[in-house]
PDB file of C-alpha atoms in Angstrom:
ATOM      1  CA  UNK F  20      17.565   9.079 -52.643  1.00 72.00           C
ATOM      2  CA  UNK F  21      16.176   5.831 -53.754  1.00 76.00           C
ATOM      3  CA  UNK F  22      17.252   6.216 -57.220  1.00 80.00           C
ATOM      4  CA  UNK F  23      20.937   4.072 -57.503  1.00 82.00           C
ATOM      5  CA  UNK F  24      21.805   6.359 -60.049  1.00 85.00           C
ATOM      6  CA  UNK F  25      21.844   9.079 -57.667  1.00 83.00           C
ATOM      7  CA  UNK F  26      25.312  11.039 -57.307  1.00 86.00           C
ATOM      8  CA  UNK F  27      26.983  10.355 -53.296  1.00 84.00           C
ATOM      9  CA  UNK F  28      26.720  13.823 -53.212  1.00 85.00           C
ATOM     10  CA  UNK F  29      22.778  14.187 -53.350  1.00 81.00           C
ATOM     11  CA  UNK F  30      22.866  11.356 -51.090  1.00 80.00           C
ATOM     12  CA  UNK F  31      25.040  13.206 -48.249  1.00 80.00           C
ATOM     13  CA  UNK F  32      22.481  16.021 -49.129  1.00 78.00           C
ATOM     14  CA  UNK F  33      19.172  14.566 -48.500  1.00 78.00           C
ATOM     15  CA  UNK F  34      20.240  12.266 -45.681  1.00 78.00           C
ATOM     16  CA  UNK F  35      20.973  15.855 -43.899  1.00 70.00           C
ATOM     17  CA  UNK F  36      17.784  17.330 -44.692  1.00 75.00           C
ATOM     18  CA  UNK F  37      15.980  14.361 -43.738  1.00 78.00           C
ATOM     19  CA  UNK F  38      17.900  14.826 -40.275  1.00 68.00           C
ATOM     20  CA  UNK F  39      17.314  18.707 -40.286  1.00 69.00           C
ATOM     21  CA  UNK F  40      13.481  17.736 -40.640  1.00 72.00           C
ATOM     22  CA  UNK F  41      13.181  15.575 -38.286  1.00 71.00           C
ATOM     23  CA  UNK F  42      14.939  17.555 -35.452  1.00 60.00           C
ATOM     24  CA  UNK F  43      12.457  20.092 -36.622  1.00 61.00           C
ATOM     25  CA  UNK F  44       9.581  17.311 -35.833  1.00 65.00           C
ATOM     26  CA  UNK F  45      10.957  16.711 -32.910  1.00 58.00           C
ATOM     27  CA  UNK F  46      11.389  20.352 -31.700  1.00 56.00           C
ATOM     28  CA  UNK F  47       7.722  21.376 -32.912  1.00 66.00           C
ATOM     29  CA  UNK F  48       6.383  18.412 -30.511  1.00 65.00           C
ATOM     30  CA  UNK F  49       8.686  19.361 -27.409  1.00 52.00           C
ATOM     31  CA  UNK F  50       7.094  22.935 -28.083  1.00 59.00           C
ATOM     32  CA  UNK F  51       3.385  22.127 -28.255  1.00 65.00           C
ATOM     33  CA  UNK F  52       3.947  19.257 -25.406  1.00 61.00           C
ATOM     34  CA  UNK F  53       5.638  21.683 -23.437  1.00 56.00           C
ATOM     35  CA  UNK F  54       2.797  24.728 -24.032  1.00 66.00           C
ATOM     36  CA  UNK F  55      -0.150  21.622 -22.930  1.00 65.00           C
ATOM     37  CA  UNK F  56       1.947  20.339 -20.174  1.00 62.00           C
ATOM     38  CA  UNK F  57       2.244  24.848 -18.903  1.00 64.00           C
ATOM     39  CA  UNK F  58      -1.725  24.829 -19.384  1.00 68.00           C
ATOM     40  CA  UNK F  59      -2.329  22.121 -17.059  1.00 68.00           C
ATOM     41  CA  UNK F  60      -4.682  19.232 -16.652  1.00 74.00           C
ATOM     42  CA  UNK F  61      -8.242  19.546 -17.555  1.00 74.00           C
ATOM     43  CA  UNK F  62      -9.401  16.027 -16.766  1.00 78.00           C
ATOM     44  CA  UNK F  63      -6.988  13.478 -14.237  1.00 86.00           C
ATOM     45  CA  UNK F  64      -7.158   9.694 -14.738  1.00 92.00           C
ATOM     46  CA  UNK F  65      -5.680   6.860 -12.430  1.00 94.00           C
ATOM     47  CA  UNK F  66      -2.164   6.297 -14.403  1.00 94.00           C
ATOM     48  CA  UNK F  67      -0.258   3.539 -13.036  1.00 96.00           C
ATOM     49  CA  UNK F  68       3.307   5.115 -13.062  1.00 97.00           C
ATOM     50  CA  UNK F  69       4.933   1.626 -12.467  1.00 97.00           C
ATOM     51  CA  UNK F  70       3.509   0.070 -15.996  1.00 97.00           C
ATOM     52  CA  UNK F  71       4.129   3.633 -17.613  1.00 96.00           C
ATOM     53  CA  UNK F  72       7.556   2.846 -16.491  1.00 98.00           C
ATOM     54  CA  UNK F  73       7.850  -0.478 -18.279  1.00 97.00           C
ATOM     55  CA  UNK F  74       6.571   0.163 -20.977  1.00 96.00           C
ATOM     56  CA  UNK F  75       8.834   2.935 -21.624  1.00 96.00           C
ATOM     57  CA  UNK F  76      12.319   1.340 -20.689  1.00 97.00           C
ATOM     58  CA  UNK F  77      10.870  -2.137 -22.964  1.00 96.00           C
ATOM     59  CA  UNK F  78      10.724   0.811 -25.841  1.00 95.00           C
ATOM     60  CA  UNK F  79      14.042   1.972 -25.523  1.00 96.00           C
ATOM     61  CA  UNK F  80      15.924  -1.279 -24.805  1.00 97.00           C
ATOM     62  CA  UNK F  81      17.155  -1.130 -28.418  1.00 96.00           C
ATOM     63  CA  UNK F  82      18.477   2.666 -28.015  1.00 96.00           C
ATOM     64  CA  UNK F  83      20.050   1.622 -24.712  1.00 97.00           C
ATOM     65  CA  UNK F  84      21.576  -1.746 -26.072  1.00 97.00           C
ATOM     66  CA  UNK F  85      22.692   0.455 -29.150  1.00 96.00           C
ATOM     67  CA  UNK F  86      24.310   3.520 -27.072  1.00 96.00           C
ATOM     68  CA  UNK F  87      25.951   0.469 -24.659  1.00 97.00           C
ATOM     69  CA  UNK F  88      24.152   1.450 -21.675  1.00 98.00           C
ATOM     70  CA  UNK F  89      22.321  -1.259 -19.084  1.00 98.00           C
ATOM     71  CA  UNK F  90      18.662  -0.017 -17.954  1.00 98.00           C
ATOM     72  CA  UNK F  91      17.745  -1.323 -14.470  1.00 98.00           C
ATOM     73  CA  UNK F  92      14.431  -0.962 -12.758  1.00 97.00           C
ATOM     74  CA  UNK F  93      12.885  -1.008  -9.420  1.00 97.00           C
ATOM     75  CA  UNK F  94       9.373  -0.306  -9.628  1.00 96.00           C
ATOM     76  CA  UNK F  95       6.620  -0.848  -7.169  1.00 96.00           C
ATOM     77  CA  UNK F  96       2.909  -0.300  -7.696  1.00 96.00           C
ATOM     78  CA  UNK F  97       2.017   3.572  -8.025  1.00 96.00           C
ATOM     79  CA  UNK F  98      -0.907   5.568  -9.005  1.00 96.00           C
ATOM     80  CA  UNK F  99      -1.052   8.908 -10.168  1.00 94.00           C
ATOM     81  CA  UNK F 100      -3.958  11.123 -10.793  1.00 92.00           C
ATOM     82  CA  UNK F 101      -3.065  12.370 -14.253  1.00 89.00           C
ATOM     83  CA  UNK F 102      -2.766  12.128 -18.202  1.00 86.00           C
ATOM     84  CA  UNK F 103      -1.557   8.922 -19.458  1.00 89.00           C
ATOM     85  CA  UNK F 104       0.314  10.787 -22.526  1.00 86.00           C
ATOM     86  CA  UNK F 105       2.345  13.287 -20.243  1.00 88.00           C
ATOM     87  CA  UNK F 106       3.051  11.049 -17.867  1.00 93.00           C
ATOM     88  CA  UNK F 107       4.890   8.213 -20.858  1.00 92.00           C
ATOM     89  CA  UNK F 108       6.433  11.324 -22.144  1.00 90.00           C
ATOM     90  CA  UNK F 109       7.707  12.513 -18.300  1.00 94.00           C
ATOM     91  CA  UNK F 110       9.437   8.850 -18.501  1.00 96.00           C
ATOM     92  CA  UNK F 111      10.548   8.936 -21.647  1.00 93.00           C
ATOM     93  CA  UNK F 112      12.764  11.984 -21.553  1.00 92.00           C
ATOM     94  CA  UNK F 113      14.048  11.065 -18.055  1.00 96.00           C
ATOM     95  CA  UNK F 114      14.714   7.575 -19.637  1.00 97.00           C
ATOM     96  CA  UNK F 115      16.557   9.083 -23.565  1.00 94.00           C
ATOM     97  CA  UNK F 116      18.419  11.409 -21.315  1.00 93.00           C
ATOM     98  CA  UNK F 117      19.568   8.906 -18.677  1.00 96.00           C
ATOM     99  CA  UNK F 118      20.885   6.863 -22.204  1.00 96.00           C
ATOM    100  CA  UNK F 119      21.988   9.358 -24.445  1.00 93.00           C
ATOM    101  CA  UNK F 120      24.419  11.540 -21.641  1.00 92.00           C
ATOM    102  CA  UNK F 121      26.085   8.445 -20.620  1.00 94.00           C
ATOM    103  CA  UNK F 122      28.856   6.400 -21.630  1.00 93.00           C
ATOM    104  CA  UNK F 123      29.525   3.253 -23.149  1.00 95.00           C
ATOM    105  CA  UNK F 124      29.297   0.549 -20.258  1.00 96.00           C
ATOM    106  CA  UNK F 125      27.327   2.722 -18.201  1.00 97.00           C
ATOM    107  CA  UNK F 126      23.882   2.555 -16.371  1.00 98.00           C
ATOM    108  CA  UNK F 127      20.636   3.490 -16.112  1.00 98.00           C
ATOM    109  CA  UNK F 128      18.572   2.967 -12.539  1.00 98.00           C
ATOM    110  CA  UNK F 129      14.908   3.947 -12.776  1.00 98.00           C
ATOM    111  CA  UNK F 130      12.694   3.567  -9.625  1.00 98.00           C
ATOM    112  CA  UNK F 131       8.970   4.054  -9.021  1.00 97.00           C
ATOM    113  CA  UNK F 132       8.246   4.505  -5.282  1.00 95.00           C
ATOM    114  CA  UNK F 133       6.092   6.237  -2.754  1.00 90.00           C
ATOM    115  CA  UNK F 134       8.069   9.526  -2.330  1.00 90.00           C
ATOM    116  CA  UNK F 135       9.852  10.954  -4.409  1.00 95.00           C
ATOM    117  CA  UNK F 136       7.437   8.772  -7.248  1.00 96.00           C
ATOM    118  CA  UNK F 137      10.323   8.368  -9.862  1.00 98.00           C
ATOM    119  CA  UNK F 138      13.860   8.648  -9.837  1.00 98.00           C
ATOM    120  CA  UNK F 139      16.147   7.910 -12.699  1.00 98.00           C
ATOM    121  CA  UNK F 140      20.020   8.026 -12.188  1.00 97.00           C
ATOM    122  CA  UNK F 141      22.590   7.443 -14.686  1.00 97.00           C
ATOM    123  CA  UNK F 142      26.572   6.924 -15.043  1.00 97.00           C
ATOM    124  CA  UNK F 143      28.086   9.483 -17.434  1.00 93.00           C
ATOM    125  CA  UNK F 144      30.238  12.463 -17.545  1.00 92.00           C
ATOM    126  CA  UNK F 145      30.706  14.704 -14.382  1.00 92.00           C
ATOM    127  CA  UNK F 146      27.378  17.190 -14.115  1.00 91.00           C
ATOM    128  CA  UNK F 147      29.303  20.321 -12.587  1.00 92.00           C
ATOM    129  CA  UNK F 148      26.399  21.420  -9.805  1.00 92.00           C
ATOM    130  CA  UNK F 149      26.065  25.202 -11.206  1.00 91.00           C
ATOM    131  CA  UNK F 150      25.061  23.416 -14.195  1.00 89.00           C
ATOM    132  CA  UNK F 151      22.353  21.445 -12.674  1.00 90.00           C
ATOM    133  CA  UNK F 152      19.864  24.429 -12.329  1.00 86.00           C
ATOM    134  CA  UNK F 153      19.989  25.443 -16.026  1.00 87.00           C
ATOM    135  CA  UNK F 154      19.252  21.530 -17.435  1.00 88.00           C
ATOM    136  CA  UNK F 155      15.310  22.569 -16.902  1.00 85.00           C
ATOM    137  CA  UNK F 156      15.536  25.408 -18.879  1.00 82.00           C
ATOM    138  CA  UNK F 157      14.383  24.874 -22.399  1.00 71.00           C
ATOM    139  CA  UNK F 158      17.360  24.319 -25.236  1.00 62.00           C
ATOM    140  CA  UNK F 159      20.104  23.980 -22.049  1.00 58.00           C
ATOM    141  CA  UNK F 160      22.796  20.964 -22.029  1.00 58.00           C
ATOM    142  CA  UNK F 161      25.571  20.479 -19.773  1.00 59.00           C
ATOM    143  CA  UNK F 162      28.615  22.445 -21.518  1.00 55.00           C
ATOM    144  CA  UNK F 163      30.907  19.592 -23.409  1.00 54.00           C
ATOM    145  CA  UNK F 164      28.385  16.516 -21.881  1.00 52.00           C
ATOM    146  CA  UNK F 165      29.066  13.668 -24.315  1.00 46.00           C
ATOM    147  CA  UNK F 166      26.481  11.568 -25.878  1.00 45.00           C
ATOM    148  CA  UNK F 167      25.832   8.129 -26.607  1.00 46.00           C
ATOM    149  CA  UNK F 168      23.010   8.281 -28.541  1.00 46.00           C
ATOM    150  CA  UNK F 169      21.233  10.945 -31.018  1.00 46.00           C
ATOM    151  CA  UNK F 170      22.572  13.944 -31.094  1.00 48.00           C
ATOM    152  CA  UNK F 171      19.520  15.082 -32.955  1.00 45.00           C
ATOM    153  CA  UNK F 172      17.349  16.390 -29.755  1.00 51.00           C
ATOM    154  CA  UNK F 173      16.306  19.599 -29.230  1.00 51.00           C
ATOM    155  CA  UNK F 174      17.018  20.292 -25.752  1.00 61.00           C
ATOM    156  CA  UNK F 175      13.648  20.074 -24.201  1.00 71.00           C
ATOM    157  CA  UNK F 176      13.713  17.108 -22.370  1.00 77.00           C
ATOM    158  CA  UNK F 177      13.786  18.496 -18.976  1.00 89.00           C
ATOM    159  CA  UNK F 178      11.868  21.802 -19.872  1.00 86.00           C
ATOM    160  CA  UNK F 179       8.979  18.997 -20.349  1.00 86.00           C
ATOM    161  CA  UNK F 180       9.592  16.659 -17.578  1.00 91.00           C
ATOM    162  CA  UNK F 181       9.627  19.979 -14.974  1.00 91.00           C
ATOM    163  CA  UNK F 182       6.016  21.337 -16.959  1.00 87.00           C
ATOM    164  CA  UNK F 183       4.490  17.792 -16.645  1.00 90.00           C
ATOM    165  CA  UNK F 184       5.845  17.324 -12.938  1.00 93.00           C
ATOM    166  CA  UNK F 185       4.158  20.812 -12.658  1.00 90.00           C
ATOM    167  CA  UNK F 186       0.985  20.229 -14.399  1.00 88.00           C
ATOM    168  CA  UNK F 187       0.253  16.634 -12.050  1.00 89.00           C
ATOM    169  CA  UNK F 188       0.932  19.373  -8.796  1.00 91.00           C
ATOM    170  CA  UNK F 189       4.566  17.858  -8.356  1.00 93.00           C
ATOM    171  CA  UNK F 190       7.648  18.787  -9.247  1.00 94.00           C
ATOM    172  CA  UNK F 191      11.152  17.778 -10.388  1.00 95.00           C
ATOM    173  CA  UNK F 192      14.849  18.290  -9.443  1.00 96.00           C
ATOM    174  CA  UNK F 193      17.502  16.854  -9.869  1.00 96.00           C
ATOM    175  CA  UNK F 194      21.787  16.934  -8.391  1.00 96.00           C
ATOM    176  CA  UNK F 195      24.743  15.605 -10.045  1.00 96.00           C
ATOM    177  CA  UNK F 196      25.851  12.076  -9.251  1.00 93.00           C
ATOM    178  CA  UNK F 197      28.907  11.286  -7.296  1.00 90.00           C
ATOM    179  CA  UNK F 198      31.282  10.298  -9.861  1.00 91.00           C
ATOM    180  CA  UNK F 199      28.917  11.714 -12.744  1.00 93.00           C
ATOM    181  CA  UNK F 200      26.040  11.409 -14.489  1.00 95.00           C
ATOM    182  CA  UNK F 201      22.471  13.021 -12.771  1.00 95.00           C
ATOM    183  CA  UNK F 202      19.980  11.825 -10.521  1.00 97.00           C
ATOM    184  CA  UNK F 203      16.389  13.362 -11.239  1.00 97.00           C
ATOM    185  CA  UNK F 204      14.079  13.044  -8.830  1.00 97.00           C
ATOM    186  CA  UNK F 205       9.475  13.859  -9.329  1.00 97.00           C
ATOM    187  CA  UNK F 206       7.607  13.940  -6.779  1.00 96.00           C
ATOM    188  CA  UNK F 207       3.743  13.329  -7.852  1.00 94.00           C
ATOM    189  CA  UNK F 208       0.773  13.397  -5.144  1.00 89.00           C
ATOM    190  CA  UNK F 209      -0.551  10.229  -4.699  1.00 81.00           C
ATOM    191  CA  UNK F 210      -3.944   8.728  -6.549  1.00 72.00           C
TER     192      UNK F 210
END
């Protein structure tokens, strides 16, 4: 692909296979995070959710500006007893999702609190509330949901947040919003 003399066909060709493979990366580390997260924790850590928090919405400012979406936060201290690495990656696929099933000129709210611990809501396309059960199933999507962003994921996001949730002795849930988009909601014991 680097080659100029290369034909626009074997361009169109590799650039696809380089965004088959990395899907594939992408589905391969959704599966093995999701089988750790199932196992559970072996060791527990003080993890300030607020800073995990952050840090992730600072890392996807440039998705977010890119996709047209404003990310707001709320965040107050929190600790969690936990791993550092499921607990960024918790955040992170609340935070992609929030971005990438949205719409241009929509929102992102993410709050760290006492109880529930985290909540991320988002503007976007109506979640119908049979639906809603389903998203935390691994490879389900809301039927026809539009996306802002890469349409490259696998469909894990939520299989991973629940596991994680699970695997710090919490849990997540989540309804549809009001006039569309999702609220999720975790709920992590206290440090």
């Amino acid at each position: 692909m680097a080659d100029p003399e290369v034909s626009p066909e074997l361009r169109k060709l590799g650039t696809h296979l380089l965004h088959t493979n990395e899907r594939s990366e992408r589905m391969i580390e959704g599966l093995l995070l999701l089988a750790r997260s199932d196992r559970g924790l072996t060791a527990r850590m003080p993890v300030r959710l607020d800073q995990v928090v952050e840090t992730v919405v600072r890392a996807t400012a440039a998705q977010a500006e890119e996709a047209g979406v404003q990310v707001e936060t709320r965040v107050r201290p929190r600790v969690v007893a936990g791993d550092h690495v499921l607990l960024e990656r918790l955040v992170t696929n609340l935070v992609v999702n929030a971005i990438t099933y949205n719409a241009r000129g929509g929102w992102v709210y993410v709050e760290v609190r006492g109880d529930p611990a985290l909540e991320v809501r988002n503007s976007g396309p109506v979640v119908p509330p049979e639906a809603v059960p389903t998203l935390f199933e691994p490879f389900r999507r809301v039927p026809g949901a539009e996306r802002t962003g890469d349409s490259r994921n696998a469909g894990l996001g939520l299989s991973i947040v629940r596991s994680i949730a699970q695997a710090h002795g919490g849990y997540a849930e989540a309804q549809p919003g009001k006039r569309g988009g999702l609220t999720v909601t975790v709920r992590l014991p206290m440090s």
